mmCIF file of C-alpha atoms in Angstrom:
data_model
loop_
_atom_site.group_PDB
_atom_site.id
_atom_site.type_symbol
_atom_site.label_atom_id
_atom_site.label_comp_id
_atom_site.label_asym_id
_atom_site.label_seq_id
_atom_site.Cartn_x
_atom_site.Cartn_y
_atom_site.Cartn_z
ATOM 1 C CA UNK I 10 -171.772 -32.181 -1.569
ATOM 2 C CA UNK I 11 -169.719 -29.989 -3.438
ATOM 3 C CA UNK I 12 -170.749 -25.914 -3.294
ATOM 4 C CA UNK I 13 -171.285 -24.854 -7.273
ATOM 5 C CA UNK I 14 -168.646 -21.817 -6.675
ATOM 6 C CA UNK I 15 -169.169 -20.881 -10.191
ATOM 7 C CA UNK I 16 -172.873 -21.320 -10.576
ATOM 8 C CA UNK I 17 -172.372 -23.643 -13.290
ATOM 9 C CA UNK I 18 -174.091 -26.419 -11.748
ATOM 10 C CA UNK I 19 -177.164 -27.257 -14.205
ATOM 11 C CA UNK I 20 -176.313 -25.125 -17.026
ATOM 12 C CA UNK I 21 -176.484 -26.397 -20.627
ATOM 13 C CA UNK I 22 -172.914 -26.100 -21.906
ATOM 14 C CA UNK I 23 -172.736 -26.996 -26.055
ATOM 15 C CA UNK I 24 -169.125 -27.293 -26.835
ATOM 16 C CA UNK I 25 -168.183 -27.561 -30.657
ATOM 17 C CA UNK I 26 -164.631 -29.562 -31.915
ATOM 18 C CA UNK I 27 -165.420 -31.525 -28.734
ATOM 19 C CA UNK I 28 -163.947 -34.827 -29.534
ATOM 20 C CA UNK I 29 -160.020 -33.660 -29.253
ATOM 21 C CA UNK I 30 -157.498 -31.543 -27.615
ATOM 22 C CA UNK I 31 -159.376 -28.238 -25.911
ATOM 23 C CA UNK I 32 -162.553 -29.056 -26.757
ATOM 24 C CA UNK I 33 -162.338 -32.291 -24.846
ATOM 25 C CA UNK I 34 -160.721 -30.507 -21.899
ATOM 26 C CA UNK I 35 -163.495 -27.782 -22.140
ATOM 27 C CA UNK I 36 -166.382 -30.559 -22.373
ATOM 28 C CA UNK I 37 -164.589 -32.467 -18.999
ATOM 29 C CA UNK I 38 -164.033 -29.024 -16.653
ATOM 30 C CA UNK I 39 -167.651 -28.260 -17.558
ATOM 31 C CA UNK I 40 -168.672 -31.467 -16.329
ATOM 32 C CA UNK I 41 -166.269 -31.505 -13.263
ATOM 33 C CA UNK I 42 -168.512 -28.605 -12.505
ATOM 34 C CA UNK I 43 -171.756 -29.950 -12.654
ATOM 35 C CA UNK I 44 -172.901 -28.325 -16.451
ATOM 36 C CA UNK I 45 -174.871 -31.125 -18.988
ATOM 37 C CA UNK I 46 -172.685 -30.642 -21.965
ATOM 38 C CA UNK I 47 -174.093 -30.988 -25.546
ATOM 39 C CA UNK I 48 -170.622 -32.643 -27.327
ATOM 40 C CA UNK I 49 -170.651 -31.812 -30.976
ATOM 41 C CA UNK I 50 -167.501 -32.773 -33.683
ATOM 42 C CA UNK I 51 -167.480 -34.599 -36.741
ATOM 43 C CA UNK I 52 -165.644 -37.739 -34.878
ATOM 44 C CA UNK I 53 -168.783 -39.708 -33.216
ATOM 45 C CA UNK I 54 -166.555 -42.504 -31.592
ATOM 46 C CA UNK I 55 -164.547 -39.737 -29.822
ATOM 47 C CA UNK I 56 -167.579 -37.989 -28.734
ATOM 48 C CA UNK I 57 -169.340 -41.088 -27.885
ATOM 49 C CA UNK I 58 -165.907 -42.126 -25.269
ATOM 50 C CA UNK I 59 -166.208 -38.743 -23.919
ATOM 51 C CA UNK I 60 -169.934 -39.170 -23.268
ATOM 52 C CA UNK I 61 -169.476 -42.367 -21.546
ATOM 53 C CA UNK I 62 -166.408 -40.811 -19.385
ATOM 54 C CA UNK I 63 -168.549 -37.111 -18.607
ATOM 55 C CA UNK I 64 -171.910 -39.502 -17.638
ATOM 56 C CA UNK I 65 -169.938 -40.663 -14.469
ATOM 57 C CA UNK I 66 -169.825 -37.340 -13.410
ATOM 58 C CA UNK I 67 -173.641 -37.773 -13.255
ATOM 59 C CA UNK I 68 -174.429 -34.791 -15.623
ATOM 60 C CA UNK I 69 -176.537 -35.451 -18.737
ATOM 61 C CA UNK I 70 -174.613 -35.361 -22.222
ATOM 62 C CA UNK I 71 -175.516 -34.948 -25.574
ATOM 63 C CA UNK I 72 -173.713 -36.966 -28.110
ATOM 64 C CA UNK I 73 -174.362 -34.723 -31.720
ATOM 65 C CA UNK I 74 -172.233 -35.188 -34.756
ATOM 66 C CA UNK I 75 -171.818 -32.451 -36.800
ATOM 67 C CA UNK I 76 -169.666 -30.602 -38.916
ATOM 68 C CA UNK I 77 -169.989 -27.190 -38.645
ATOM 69 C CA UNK I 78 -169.199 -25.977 -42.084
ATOM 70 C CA UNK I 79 -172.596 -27.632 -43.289
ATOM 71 C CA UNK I 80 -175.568 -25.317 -42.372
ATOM 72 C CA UNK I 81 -178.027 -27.828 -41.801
ATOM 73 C CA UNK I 82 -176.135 -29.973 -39.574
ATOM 74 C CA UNK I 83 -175.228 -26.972 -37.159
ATOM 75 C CA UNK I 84 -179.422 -26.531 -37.595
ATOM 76 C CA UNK I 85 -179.949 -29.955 -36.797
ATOM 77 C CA UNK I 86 -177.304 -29.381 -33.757
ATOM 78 C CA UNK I 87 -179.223 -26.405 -32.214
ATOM 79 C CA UNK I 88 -182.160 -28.640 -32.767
ATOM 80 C CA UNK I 89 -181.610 -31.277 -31.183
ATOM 81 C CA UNK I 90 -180.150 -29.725 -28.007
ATOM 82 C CA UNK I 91 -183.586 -27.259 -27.815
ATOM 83 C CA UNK I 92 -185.464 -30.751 -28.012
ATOM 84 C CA UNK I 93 -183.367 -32.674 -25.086
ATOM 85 C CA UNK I 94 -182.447 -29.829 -23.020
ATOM 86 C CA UNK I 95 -185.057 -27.029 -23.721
ATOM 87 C CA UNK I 96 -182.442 -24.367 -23.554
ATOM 88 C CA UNK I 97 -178.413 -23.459 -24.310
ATOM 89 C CA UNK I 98 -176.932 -21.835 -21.321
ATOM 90 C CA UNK I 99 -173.806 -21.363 -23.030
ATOM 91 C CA UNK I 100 -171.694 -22.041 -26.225
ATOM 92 C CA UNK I 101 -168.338 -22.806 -26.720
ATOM 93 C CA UNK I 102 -167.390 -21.823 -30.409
ATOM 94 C CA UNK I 103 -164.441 -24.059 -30.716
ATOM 95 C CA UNK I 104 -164.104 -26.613 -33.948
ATOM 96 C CA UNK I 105 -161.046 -26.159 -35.813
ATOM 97 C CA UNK I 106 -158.752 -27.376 -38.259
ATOM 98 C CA UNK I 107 -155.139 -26.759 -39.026
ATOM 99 C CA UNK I 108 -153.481 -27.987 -41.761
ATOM 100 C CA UNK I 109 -149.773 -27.616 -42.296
ATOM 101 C CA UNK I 110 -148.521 -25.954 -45.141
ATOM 102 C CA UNK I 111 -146.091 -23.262 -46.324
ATOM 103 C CA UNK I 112 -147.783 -20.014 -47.445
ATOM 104 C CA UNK I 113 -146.977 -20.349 -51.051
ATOM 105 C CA UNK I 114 -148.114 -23.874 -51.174
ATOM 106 C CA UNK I 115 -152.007 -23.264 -49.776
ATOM 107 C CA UNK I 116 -154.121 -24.680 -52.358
ATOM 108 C CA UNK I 117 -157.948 -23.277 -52.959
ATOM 109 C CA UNK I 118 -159.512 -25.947 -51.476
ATOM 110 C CA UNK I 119 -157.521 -26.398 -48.219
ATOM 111 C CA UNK I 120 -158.326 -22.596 -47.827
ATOM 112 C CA UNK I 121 -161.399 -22.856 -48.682
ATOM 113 C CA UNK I 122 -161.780 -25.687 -46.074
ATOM 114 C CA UNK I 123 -159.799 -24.075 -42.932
ATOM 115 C CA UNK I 124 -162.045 -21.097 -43.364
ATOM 116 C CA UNK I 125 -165.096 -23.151 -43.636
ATOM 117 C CA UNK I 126 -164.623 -24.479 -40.205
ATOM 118 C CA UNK I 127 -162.858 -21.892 -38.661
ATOM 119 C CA UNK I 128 -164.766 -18.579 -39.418
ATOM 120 C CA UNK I 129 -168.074 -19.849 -41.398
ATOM 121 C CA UNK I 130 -168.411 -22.639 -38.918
ATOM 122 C CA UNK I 131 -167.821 -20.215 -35.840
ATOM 123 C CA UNK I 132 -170.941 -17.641 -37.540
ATOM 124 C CA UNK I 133 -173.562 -20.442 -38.349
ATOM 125 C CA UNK I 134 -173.192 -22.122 -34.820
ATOM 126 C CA UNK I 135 -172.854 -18.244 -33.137
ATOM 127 C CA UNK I 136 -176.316 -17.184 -35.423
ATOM 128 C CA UNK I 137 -178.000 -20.513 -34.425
ATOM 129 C CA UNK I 138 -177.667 -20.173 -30.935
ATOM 130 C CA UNK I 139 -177.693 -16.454 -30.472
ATOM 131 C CA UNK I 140 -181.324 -16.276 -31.883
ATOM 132 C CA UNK I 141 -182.125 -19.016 -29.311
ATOM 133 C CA UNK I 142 -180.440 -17.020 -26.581
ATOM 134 C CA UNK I 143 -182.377 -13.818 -27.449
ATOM 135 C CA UNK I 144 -185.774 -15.048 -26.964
ATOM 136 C CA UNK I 145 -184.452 -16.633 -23.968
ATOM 137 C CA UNK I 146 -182.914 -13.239 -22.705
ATOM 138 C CA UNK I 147 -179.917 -15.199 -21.679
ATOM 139 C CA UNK I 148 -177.019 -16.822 -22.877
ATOM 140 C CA UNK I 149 -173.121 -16.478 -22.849
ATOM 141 C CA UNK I 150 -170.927 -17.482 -26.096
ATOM 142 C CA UNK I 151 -167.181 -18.135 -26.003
ATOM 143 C CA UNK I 152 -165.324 -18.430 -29.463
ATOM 144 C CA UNK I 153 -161.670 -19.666 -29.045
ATOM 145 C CA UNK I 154 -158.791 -18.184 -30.866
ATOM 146 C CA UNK I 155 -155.471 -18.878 -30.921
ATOM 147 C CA UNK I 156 -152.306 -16.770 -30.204
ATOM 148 C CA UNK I 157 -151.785 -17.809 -33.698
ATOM 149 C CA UNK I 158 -154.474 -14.856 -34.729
ATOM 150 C CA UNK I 159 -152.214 -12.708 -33.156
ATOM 151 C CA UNK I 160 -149.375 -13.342 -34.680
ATOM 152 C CA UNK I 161 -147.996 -15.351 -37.706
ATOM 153 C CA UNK I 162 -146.438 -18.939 -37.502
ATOM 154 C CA UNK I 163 -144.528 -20.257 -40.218
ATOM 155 C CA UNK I 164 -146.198 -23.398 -41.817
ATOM 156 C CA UNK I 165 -149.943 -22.602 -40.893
ATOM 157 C CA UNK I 166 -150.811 -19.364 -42.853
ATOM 158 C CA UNK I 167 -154.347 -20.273 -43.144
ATOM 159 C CA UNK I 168 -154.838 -21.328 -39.854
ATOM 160 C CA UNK I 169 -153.637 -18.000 -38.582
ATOM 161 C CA UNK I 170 -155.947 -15.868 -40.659
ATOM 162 C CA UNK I 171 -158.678 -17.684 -39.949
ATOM 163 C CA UNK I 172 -158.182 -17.494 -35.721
ATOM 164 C CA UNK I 173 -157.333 -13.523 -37.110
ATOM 165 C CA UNK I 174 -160.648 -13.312 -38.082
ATOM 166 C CA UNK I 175 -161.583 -14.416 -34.665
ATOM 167 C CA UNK I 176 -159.571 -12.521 -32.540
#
């Protein structure tokens, strides 16, 4: 049997933007490690590949779609993980979108939709869970940024605001 060096064994890992690129890796090392993983992203035939891969690791998962600039589906999200797992353990804030284009070319609604996700999305999910986590007295959140809220990168000026206002 393998020791649970990190005491993550058990815990009730909900991992947003789940069905690509970090999210997915997040989702799988938090399996490898024993965690039940709540998978949550707009893309349900991603998630539900994911799921089928992360069961063999015999941990429950938790196949949720949701996009997490609409209120009620990050309600129904937090929801439905309190109703199959009683309890989030720990969040990982981590849906995003990028969209290429050159500062003086953003139009209102691809900002509008970048900061949806990135920042509004990041807020409802935090809210959501934190008031679950209070009553509970426990709870750890983890919001991703980007070294592109550090710095600017030609090509993605909303992207880097919005993992500015992150950072």
């Amino acid at each position: 049997m393998k020791k649970d060096l990190l005491g993550l064994a058990g815990k009730v890992v909900l991992v947003t933007g789940a069905s690509s690129g970090i999210g997915r890796g997040i989702a799988r090392a938090f399996a490898e490690a024993g965690s039940h993983v709540v998978l949550a992203a707009r893309r349900v035939g991603h998630l539900e590949h994911l799921a089928r891969q992360l069961r063999r690791k015999r941990v429950r998962v938790l196949v949720v779609p949701t996009d997490v600039s609409d209120k009620e589906q990050v309600k129904r999200l937090i929801r439905e993980t309190i109703k199959h797992f009683r309890r989030i353990d720990i969040l990982v804030n981590n849906a995003g979108i990028l969209e290429y284009e050159p500062f003086l070319s953003i139009t209102d609604e691809s900002w509008q939709r970048t900061l949806d996700v990135n920042l509004r999305g990041y807020l409802w999910v935090g809210q959501e869970v934190a008031r679950h986590m209070k009553r509970k007295k426990r709870g750890v959140i983890i919001n991703v940024a980007s070294i592109a809220g550090y710095g600017a990168f030609p090509q993605i000026a909303s992207y880097n605001i919005s993992k500015a206002g992150i950072v």
